[in-house]
mmCIF file of C-alpha atoms and ligand atoms in Angstrom:
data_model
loop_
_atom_site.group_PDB
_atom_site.id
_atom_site.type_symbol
_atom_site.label_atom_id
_atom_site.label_comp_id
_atom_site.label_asym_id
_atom_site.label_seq_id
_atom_site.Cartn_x
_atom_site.Cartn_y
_atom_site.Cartn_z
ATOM 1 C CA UNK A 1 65.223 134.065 64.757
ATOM 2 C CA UNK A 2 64.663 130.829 66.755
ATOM 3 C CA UNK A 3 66.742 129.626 69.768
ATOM 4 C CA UNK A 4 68.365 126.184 67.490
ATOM 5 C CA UNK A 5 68.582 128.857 64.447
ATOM 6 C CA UNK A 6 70.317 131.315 67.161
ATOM 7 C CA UNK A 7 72.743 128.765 68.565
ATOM 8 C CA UNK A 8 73.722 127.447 64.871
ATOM 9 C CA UNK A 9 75.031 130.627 63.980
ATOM 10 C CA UNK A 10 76.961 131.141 67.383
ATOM 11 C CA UNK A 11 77.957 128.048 67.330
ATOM 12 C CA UNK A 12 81.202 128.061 64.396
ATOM 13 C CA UNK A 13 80.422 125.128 63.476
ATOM 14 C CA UNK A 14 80.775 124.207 59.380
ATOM 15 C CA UNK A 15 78.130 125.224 57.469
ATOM 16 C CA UNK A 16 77.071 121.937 56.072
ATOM 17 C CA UNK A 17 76.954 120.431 59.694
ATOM 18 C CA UNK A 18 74.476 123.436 60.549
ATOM 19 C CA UNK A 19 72.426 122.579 57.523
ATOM 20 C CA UNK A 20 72.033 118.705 58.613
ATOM 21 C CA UNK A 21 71.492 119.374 62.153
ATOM 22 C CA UNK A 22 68.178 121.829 60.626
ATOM 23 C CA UNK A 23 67.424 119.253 58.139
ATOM 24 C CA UNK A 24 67.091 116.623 61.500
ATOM 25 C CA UNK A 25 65.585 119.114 63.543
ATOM 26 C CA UNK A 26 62.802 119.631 61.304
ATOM 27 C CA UNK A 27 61.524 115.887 61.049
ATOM 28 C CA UNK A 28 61.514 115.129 64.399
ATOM 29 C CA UNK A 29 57.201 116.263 64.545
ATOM 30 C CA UNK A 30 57.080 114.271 61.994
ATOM 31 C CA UNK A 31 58.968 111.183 63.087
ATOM 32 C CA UNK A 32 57.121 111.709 66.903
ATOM 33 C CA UNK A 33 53.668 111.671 65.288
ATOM 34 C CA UNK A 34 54.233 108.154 63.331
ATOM 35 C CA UNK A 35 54.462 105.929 66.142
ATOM 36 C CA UNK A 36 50.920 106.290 66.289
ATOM 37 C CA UNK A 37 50.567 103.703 63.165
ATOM 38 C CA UNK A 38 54.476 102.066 63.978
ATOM 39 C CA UNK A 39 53.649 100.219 66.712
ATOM 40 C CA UNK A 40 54.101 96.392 66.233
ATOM 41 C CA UNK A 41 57.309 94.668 65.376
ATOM 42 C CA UNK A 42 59.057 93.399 61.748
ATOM 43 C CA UNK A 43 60.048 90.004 61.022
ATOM 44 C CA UNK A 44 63.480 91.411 60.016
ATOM 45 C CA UNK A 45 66.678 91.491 61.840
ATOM 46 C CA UNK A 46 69.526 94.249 62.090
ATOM 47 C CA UNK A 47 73.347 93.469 61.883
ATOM 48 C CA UNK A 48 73.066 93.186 65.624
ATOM 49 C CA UNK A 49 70.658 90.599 65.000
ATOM 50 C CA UNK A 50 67.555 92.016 67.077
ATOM 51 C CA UNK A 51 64.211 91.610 65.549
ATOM 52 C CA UNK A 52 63.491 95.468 64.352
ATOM 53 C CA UNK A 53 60.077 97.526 65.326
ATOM 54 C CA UNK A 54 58.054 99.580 62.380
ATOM 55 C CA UNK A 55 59.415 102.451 64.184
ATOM 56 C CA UNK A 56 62.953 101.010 63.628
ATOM 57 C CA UNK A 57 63.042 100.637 59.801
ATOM 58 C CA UNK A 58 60.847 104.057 59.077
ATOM 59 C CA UNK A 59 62.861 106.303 61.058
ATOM 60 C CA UNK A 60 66.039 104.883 59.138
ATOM 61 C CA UNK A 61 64.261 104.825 55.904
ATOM 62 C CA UNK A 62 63.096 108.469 56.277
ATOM 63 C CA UNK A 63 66.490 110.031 57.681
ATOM 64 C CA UNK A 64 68.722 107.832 55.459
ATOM 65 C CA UNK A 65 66.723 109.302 52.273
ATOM 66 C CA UNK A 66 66.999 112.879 54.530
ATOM 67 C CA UNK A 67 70.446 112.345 54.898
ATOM 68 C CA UNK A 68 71.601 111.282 51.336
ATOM 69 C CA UNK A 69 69.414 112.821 49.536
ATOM 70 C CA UNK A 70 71.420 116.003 51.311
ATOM 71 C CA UNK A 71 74.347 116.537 48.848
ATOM 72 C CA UNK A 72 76.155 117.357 52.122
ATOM 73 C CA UNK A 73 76.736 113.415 53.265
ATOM 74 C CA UNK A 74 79.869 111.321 51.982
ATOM 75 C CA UNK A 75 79.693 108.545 53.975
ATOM 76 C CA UNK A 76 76.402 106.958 56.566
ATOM 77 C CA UNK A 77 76.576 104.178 58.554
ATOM 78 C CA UNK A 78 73.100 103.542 60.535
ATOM 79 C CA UNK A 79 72.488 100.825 63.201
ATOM 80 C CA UNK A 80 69.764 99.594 60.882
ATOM 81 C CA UNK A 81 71.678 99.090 57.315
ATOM 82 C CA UNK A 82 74.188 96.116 57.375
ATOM 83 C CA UNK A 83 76.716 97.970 54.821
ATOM 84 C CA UNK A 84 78.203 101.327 54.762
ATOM 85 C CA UNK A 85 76.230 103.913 52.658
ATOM 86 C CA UNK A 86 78.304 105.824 50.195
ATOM 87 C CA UNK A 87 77.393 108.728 48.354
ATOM 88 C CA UNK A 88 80.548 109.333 45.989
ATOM 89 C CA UNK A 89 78.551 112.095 43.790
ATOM 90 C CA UNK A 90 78.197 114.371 47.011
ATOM 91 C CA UNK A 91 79.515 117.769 46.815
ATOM 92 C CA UNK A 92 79.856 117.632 50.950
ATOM 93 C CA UNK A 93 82.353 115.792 52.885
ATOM 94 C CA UNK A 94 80.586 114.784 55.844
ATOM 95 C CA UNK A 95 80.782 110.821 57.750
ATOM 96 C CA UNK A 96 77.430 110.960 59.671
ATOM 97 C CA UNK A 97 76.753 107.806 62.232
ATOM 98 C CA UNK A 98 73.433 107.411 63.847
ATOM 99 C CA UNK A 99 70.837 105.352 65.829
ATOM 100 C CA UNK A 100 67.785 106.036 63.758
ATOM 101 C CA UNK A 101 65.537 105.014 66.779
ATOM 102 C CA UNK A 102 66.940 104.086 70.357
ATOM 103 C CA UNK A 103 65.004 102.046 72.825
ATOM 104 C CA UNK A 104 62.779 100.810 70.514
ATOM 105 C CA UNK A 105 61.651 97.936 73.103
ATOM 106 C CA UNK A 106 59.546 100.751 74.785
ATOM 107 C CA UNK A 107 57.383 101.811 71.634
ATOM 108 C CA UNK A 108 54.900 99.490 72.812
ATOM 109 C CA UNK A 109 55.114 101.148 76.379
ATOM 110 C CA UNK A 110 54.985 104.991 75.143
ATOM 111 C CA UNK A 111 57.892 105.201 77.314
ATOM 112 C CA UNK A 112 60.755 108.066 76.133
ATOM 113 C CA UNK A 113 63.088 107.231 72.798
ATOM 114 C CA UNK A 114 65.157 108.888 70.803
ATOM 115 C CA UNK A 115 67.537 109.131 67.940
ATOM 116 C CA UNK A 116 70.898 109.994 67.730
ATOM 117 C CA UNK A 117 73.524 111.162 65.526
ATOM 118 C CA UNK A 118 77.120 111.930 65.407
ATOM 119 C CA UNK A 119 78.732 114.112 62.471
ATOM 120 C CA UNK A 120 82.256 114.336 61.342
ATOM 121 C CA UNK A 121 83.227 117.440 58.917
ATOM 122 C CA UNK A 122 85.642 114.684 56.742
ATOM 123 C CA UNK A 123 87.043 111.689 56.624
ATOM 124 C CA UNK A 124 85.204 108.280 57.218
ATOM 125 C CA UNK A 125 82.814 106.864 59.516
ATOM 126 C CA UNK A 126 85.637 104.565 61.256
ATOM 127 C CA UNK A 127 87.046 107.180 63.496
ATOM 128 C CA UNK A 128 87.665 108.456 67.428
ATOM 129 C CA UNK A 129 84.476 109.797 69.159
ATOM 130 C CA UNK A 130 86.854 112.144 69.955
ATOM 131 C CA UNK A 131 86.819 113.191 66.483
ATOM 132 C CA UNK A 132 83.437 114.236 65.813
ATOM 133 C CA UNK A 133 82.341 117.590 65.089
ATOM 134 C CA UNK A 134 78.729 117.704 66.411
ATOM 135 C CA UNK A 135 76.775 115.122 67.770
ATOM 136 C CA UNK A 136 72.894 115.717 68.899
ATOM 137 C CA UNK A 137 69.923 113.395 69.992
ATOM 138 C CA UNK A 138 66.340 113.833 69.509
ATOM 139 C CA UNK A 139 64.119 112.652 72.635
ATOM 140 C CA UNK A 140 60.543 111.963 72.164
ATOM 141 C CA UNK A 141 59.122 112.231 75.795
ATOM 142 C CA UNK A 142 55.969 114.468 77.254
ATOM 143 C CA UNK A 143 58.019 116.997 75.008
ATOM 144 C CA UNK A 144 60.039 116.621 71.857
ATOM 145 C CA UNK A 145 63.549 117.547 73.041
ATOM 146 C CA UNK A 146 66.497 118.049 70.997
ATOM 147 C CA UNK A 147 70.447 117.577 72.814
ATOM 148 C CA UNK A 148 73.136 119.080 70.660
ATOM 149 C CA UNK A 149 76.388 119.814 70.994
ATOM 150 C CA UNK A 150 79.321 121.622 68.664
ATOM 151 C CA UNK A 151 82.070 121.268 70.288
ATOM 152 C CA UNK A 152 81.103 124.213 72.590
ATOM 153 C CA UNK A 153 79.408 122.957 75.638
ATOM 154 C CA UNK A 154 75.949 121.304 75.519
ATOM 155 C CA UNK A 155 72.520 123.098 74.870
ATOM 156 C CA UNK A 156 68.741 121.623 74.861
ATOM 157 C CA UNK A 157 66.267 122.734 73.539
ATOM 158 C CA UNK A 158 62.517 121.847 73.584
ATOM 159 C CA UNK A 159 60.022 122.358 70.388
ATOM 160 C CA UNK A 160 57.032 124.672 71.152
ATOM 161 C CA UNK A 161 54.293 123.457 69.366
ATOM 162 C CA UNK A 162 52.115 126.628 69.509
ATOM 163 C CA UNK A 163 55.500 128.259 68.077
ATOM 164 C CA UNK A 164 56.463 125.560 65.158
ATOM 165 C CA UNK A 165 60.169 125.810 66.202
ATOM 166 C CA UNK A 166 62.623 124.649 69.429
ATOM 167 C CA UNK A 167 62.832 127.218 72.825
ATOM 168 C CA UNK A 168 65.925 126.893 74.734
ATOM 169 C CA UNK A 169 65.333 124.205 77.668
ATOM 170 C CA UNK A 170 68.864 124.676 78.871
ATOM 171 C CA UNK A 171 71.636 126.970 78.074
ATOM 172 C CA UNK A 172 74.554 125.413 78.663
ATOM 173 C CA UNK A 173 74.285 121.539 80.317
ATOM 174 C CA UNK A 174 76.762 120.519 82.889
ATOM 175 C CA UNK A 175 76.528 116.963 84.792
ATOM 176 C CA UNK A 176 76.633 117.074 88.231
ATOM 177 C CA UNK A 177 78.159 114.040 90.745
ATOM 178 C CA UNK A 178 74.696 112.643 91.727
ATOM 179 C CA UNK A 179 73.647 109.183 92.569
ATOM 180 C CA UNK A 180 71.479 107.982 89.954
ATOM 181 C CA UNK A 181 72.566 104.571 87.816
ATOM 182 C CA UNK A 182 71.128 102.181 85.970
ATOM 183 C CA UNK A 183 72.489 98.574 84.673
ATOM 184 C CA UNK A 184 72.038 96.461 81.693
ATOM 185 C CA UNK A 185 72.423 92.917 81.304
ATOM 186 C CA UNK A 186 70.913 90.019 83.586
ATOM 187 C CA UNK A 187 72.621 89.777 87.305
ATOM 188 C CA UNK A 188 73.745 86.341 86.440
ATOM 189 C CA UNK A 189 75.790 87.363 83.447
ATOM 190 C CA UNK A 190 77.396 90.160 85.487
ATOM 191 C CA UNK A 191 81.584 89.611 86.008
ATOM 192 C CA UNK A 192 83.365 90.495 89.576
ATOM 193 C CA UNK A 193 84.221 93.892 88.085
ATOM 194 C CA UNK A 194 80.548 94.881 87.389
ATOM 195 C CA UNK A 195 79.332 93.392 90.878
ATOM 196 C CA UNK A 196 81.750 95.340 92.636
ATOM 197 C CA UNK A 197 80.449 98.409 90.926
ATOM 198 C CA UNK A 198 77.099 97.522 91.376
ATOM 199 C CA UNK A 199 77.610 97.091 95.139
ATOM 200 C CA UNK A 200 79.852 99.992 95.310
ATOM 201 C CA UNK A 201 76.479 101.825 94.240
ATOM 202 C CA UNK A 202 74.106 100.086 96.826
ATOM 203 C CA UNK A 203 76.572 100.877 99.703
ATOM 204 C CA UNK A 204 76.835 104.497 98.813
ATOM 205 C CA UNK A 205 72.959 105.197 98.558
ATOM 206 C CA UNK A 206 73.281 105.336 94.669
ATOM 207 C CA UNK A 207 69.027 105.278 93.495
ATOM 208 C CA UNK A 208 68.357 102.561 90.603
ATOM 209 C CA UNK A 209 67.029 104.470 87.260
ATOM 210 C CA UNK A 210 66.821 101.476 83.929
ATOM 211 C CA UNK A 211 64.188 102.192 81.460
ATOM 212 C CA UNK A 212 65.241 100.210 78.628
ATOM 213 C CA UNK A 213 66.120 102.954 76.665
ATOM 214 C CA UNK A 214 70.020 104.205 76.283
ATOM 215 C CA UNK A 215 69.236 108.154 74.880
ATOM 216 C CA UNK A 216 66.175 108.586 77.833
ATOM 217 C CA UNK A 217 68.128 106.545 80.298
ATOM 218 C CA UNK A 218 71.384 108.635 79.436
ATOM 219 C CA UNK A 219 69.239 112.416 79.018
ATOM 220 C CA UNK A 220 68.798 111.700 82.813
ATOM 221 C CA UNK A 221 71.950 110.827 84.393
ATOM 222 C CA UNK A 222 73.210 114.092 82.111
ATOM 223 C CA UNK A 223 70.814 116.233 84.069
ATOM 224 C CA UNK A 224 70.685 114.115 87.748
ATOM 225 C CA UNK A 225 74.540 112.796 87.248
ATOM 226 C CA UNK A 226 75.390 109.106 88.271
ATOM 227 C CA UNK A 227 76.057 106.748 85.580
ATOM 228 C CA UNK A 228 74.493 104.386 83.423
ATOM 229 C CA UNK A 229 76.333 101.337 81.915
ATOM 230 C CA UNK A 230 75.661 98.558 79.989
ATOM 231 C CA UNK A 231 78.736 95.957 80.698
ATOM 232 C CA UNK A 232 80.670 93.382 79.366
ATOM 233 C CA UNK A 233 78.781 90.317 80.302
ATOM 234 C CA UNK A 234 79.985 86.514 80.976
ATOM 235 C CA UNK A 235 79.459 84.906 77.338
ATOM 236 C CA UNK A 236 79.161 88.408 75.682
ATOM 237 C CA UNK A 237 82.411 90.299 76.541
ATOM 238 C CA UNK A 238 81.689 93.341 74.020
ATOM 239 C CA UNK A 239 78.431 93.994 76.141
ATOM 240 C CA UNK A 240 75.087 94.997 73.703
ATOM 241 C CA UNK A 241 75.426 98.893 72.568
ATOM 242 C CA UNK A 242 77.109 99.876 69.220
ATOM 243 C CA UNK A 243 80.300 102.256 69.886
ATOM 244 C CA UNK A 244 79.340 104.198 66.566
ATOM 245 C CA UNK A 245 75.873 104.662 66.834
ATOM 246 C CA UNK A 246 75.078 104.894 70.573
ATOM 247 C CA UNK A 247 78.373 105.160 72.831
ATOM 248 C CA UNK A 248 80.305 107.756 70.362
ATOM 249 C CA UNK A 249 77.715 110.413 69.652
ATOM 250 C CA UNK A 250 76.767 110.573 73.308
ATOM 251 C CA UNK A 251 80.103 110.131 74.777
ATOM 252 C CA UNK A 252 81.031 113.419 73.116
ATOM 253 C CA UNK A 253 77.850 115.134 74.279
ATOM 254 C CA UNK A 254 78.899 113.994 78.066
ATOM 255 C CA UNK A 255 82.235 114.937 77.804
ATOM 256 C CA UNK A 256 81.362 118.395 76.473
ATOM 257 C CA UNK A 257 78.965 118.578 79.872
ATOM 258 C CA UNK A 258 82.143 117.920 81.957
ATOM 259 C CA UNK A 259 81.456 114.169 82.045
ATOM 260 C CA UNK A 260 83.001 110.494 80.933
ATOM 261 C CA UNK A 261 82.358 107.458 79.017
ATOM 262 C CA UNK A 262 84.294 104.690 79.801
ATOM 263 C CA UNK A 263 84.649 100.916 79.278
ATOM 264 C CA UNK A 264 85.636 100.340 82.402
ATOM 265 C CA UNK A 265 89.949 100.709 81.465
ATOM 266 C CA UNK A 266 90.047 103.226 79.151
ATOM 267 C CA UNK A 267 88.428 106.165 77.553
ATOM 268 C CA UNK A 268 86.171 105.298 74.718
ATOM 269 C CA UNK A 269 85.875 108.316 72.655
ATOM 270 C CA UNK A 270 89.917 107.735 71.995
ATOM 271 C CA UNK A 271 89.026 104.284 70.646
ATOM 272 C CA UNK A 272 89.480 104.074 66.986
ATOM 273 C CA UNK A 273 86.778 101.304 65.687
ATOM 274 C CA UNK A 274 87.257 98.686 63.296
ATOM 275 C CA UNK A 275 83.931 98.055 62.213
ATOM 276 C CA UNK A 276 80.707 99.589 61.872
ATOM 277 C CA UNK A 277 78.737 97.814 64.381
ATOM 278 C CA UNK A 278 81.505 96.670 66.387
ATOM 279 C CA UNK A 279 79.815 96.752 70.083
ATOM 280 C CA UNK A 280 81.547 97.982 73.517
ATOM 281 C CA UNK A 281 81.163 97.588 77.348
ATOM 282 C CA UNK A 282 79.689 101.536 77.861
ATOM 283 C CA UNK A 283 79.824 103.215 81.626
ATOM 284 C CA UNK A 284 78.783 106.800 81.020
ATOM 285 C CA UNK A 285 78.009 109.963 83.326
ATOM 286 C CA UNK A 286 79.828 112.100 86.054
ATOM 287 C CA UNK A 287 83.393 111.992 85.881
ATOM 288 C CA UNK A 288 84.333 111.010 89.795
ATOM 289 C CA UNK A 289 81.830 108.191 89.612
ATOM 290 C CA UNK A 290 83.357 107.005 86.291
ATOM 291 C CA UNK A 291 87.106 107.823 87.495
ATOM 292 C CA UNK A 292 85.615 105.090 90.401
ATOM 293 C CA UNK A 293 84.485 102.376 88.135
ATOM 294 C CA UNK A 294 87.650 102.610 86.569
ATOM 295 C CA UNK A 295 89.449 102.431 89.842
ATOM 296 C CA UNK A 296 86.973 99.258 90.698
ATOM 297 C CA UNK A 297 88.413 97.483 87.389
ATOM 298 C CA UNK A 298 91.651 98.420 88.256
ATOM 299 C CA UNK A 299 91.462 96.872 91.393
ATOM 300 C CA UNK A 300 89.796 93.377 90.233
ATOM 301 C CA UNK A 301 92.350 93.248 87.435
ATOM 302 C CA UNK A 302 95.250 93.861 89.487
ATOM 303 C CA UNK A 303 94.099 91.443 92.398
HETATM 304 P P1 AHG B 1 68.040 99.922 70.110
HETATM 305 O O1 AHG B 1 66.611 100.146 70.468
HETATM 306 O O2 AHG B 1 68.626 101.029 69.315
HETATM 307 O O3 AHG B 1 68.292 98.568 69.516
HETATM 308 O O4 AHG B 1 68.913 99.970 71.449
HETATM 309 C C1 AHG B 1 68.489 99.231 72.545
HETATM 310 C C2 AHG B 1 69.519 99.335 73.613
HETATM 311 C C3 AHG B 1 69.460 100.606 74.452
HETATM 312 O O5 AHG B 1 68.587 101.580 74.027
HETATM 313 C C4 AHG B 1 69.069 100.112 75.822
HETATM 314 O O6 AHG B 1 69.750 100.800 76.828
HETATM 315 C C5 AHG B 1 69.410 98.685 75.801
HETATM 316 O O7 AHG B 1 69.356 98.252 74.482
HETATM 317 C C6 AHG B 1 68.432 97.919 76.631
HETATM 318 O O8 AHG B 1 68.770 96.617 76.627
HETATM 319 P P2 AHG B 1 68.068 95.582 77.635
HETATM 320 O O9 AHG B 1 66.656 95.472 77.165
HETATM 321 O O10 AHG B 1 68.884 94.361 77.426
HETATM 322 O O11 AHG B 1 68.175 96.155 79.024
HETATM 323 MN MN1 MN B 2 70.205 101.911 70.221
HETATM 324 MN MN1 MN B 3 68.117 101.618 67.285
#
């Protein structure tokens, strides 16, 4: 039996969660080898209103047909579809979120992307990060690497071409307290709370690690530790990422590696969200750095 075969059955986790994590484990070759013809950009837009890549609208198109095609899916929501997908015939009861493609402003740069995905066993896709049953992201770097989580801890695993299947990369991930960050948004949008943090950093020897892309910028700071955030910014308070797609899915994986996600006050996997692409202020990483921000914001607010 493979290693992701091995840890679905240790891992308890509902049967028709195991069966869609497999079903998304096994198009990720796939998916990695068509950015050799998806390289340019659409003239569409997504509900977020940025302009989407090829890579963008095949990698939804192909894992929203996965995904609902299923029988195991109730509910989608996907960065890249304006509405809510329903799928009222399903036998299965599962709300699945996801970023089909993250960081899609480096395709042209071969740097590392990724997609993620966040499952719930019932209910609807409007819920608490907190409530999620699994969540797992796909990383398409020198080596196709696969992030999941049950519930249980957090496990990678790498896929072994000469094999056809995932090895184990790492057993059981924990985040250290390391010094690594990186920053979204322009230094002249930044607010007092976010400079302080940001100079915070510099005075205690943090190193500066931004690639562009949230699931390859986050994959490191869960194996260096340090943080990465993308703030609220002066003129756009809610910051850029998505709290279903991106800050949810790998909030729980972080917080199952002994880790936080914060926006800045409060803990954002107890945030119940209002709408599907409703967009939050994300700090994410080791939990004293976090536990600092949030003592930073404290501060400024209180002063
Ligand atoms: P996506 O490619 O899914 O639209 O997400 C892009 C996000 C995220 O991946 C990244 O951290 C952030 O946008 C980068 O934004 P800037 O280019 O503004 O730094
Ligand atoms: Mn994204
Ligand atoms: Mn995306």
């Amino acid at each position: 039996m493979g290693a992701l075969e091995e840890y679905l059955e240790w891992s308890n986790l509902p049967v028709d969660i195991i069966r869609l994590i497999r079903l998304f484990a096994n198009e990720t070759e796939m998916l990695r080898k068509a950015f050799l013809k998806n390289q340019t950009y659409c003239s569409g837009r997504n509900a977020s209103g940025e302009q989407q890549a090829a890579m963008d609208t095949f990698a939804d198109k192909v894992l929203v047909d996965l995904f609902s095609n299923s029988g195991l899916v109730r509910e989608l929501a996907s960065e890249e579809q304006d509405s809510l997908i329903r799928i009222p015939d399903s036998s299965g009861t599962i709300a699945l979120v996801m970023d089909p493609l993250d960081g899609s402003s480096l395709i042209q740069t071969n740097l590392a992307v990724g997609s993620i995905i966040g499952l719930y066993a019932d209910g609807d896709v409007l819920q608490k990060g907190k409530n999620l049953t699994a969540a797992l992201y796909s990383l398409y770097g020198p080596m196709t690497v696969l992030v999941v989580s049950g519930g249980k801890g957090v496990r990678s695993f790498a896929f072994d071409p000469d094999v056809g299947d995932f090895v184990v990369l790492c057993q059981d991930i924990m985040i250290p307290e390391g010094k690594q960050y990186g920053t979204g948004g322009l230094r002249n949008e930044w607010t007092p709370e976010h400079t302080s943090v940001i100079r915070y950093c510099n005075d205690m020897g943090f190193k500066i690690r931004y690639s562009g892309s949230f699931v390859a910028d986050f994959h490191q700071i869960l194996v260096y530790g340090g943080f990465y955030g993308y703030p609220s910014l002066i003129g756009r308070p809610e910051g850029k990422l998505r709290l279903l797609f991106e800050a949810n899915p790998l909030g729980f994986i972080v917080d199952q590696a002994g880790g936080r996600i914060s926006d800045g006050r409060r803990n954002l996997l107890l945030v119940t969200p209002t709408s599907i692409h409703q967009k939050t202020p994300i700090y994410v990483g080791s939990t004293g750095v976090i536990e600092k921000i949030e003592e930073i914001y404290a501060e400024k607010r209180d002063a």
